[in-house]
Amino acid sequence: MTSSNPKRALITGITGQDGSYLAELLLEKGYQVFGTVRRSSTERFERLEGFVDRVELLHADLLDQSSLTRAFEAAQPDEIYNLAAQSFVPTSWVEPTLTAQFTALGVTRALEAMRQVCPGARFYQASSSEMFGKVLQTPQTEDTPFYPRSPYGVAKVYGHFITVNYRESYGLYACSGILFNHESPRRGVEFVTRKITKRAAQIKLGLEKELVLGNLDARRDWGHARDYVRAQWMMLQQDEPDDYVIATGKMHTVGDCCRVAFEHLDLNFEDYVRTDAKWVRPAEVDLLIGDASKAKEKLGWEPETSFEELIRDMVDCDLAALSK
């Protein structure tokens, strides 16, 4: 790849956690990076701070076919990373049809735009461990049957299979990463890990007195978003498109997350954390743990950040931000 003719990448959802880390990674690799953003009265680019002037932002919306087609025509991408979605599971019960429009049909619109504008490009779809839901085998692999337990999970299954369908029907280079939970200091404050690390920092600084959560026993496989976007890029560098589970293979409870966060601040989480049934999901996913053997063997991918390092990193960033 020469600087005179850099590869061109288009990221939907560039302002999100994964989109911002992926944009940074691709810029480091010499790509010309385009990102789609939705028109809104309060455009927020804080996750792109430090490099927003190095990416080209295009207005497009997963709900609107023509806007996606125009964005693809403008970017003429070699690689497309479809990361945009309604991605917060609890919201998917409140807005199930909107979640389906974004997270399911939005994938079809992106694939259709690619098929019409740049069929020679490579397409990455952000699939999710939430597709496994009420798991039918442990750990979960690429061959584990899906049993989603939320409108979000159901929508992601559609997005996953429509990607397979376009690959097999039209010969497109289209693949999916079945990513297990991945967090970072850039995680939205509505997600449980960030809710924990921010509240722990607030309690340490005397700004809050307690943390209220739902199910402390829910078990997840948590990794760092920076490690997971590296896997996304690696998938599009292979000779043939394929689907991969990306996970650490290690399981921790929400309670473990609390313990690590509060201990890092020399606090005992049991003194500050209480549970309330109103925060429990209508259909809970109790256990998710992934087997990333295929990704390790075929991509050469390995996670580099431990669960403890991840949570401490998030606590440190929240503490620093709040101390300002």
PDB file of N, CA and C in Angstrom, residues 89 101 123 184 200 205 232 304:
ATOM      1  N   VAL A  89     -29.129  -3.330  24.198  1.00  0.00           N
ATOM      2  CA  VAL A  89     -30.125  -4.402  24.299  1.00  0.00           C
ATOM      3  C   VAL A  89     -31.414  -3.955  24.999  1.00  0.00           C
ATOM      4  N   GLN A 101     -35.411  -2.187  12.113  1.00  0.00           N
ATOM      5  CA  GLN A 101     -35.107  -1.364  10.944  1.00  0.00           C
ATOM      6  C   GLN A 101     -33.608  -1.059  10.849  1.00  0.00           C
ATOM      7  N   PHE A 123     -16.680  -6.474   2.697  1.00  0.00           N
ATOM      8  CA  PHE A 123     -17.706  -6.017   3.637  1.00  0.00           C
ATOM      9  C   PHE A 123     -17.587  -6.772   4.962  1.00  0.00           C
ATOM     10  N   SER A 184     -14.466  -0.556  26.789  1.00  0.00           N
ATOM     11  CA  SER A 184     -13.330   0.361  26.770  1.00  0.00           C
ATOM     12  C   SER A 184     -13.741   1.636  27.482  1.00  0.00           C
ATOM     13  N   ALA A 200     -18.223   3.881  40.317  1.00  0.00           N
ATOM     14  CA  ALA A 200     -17.156   3.614  41.298  1.00  0.00           C
ATOM     15  C   ALA A 200     -16.274   4.855  41.462  1.00  0.00           C
ATOM     16  N   LEU A 205     -14.834   9.776  44.618  1.00  0.00           N
ATOM     17  CA  LEU A 205     -14.677  11.234  44.702  1.00  0.00           C
ATOM     18  C   LEU A 205     -15.748  11.894  45.558  1.00  0.00           C
ATOM     19  N   GLN A 232     -11.470  -7.337  13.352  1.00  0.00           N
ATOM     20  CA  GLN A 232     -12.334  -6.937  12.231  1.00  0.00           C
ATOM     21  C   GLN A 232     -11.495  -6.671  10.983  1.00  0.00           C
ATOM     22  N   GLU A 304      -5.120  -9.094  23.657  1.00  0.00           N
ATOM     23  CA  GLU A 304      -3.892  -8.654  24.347  1.00  0.00           C
ATOM     24  C   GLU A 304      -4.172  -8.053  25.721  1.00  0.00           C
TER      25      GLU A 304
END
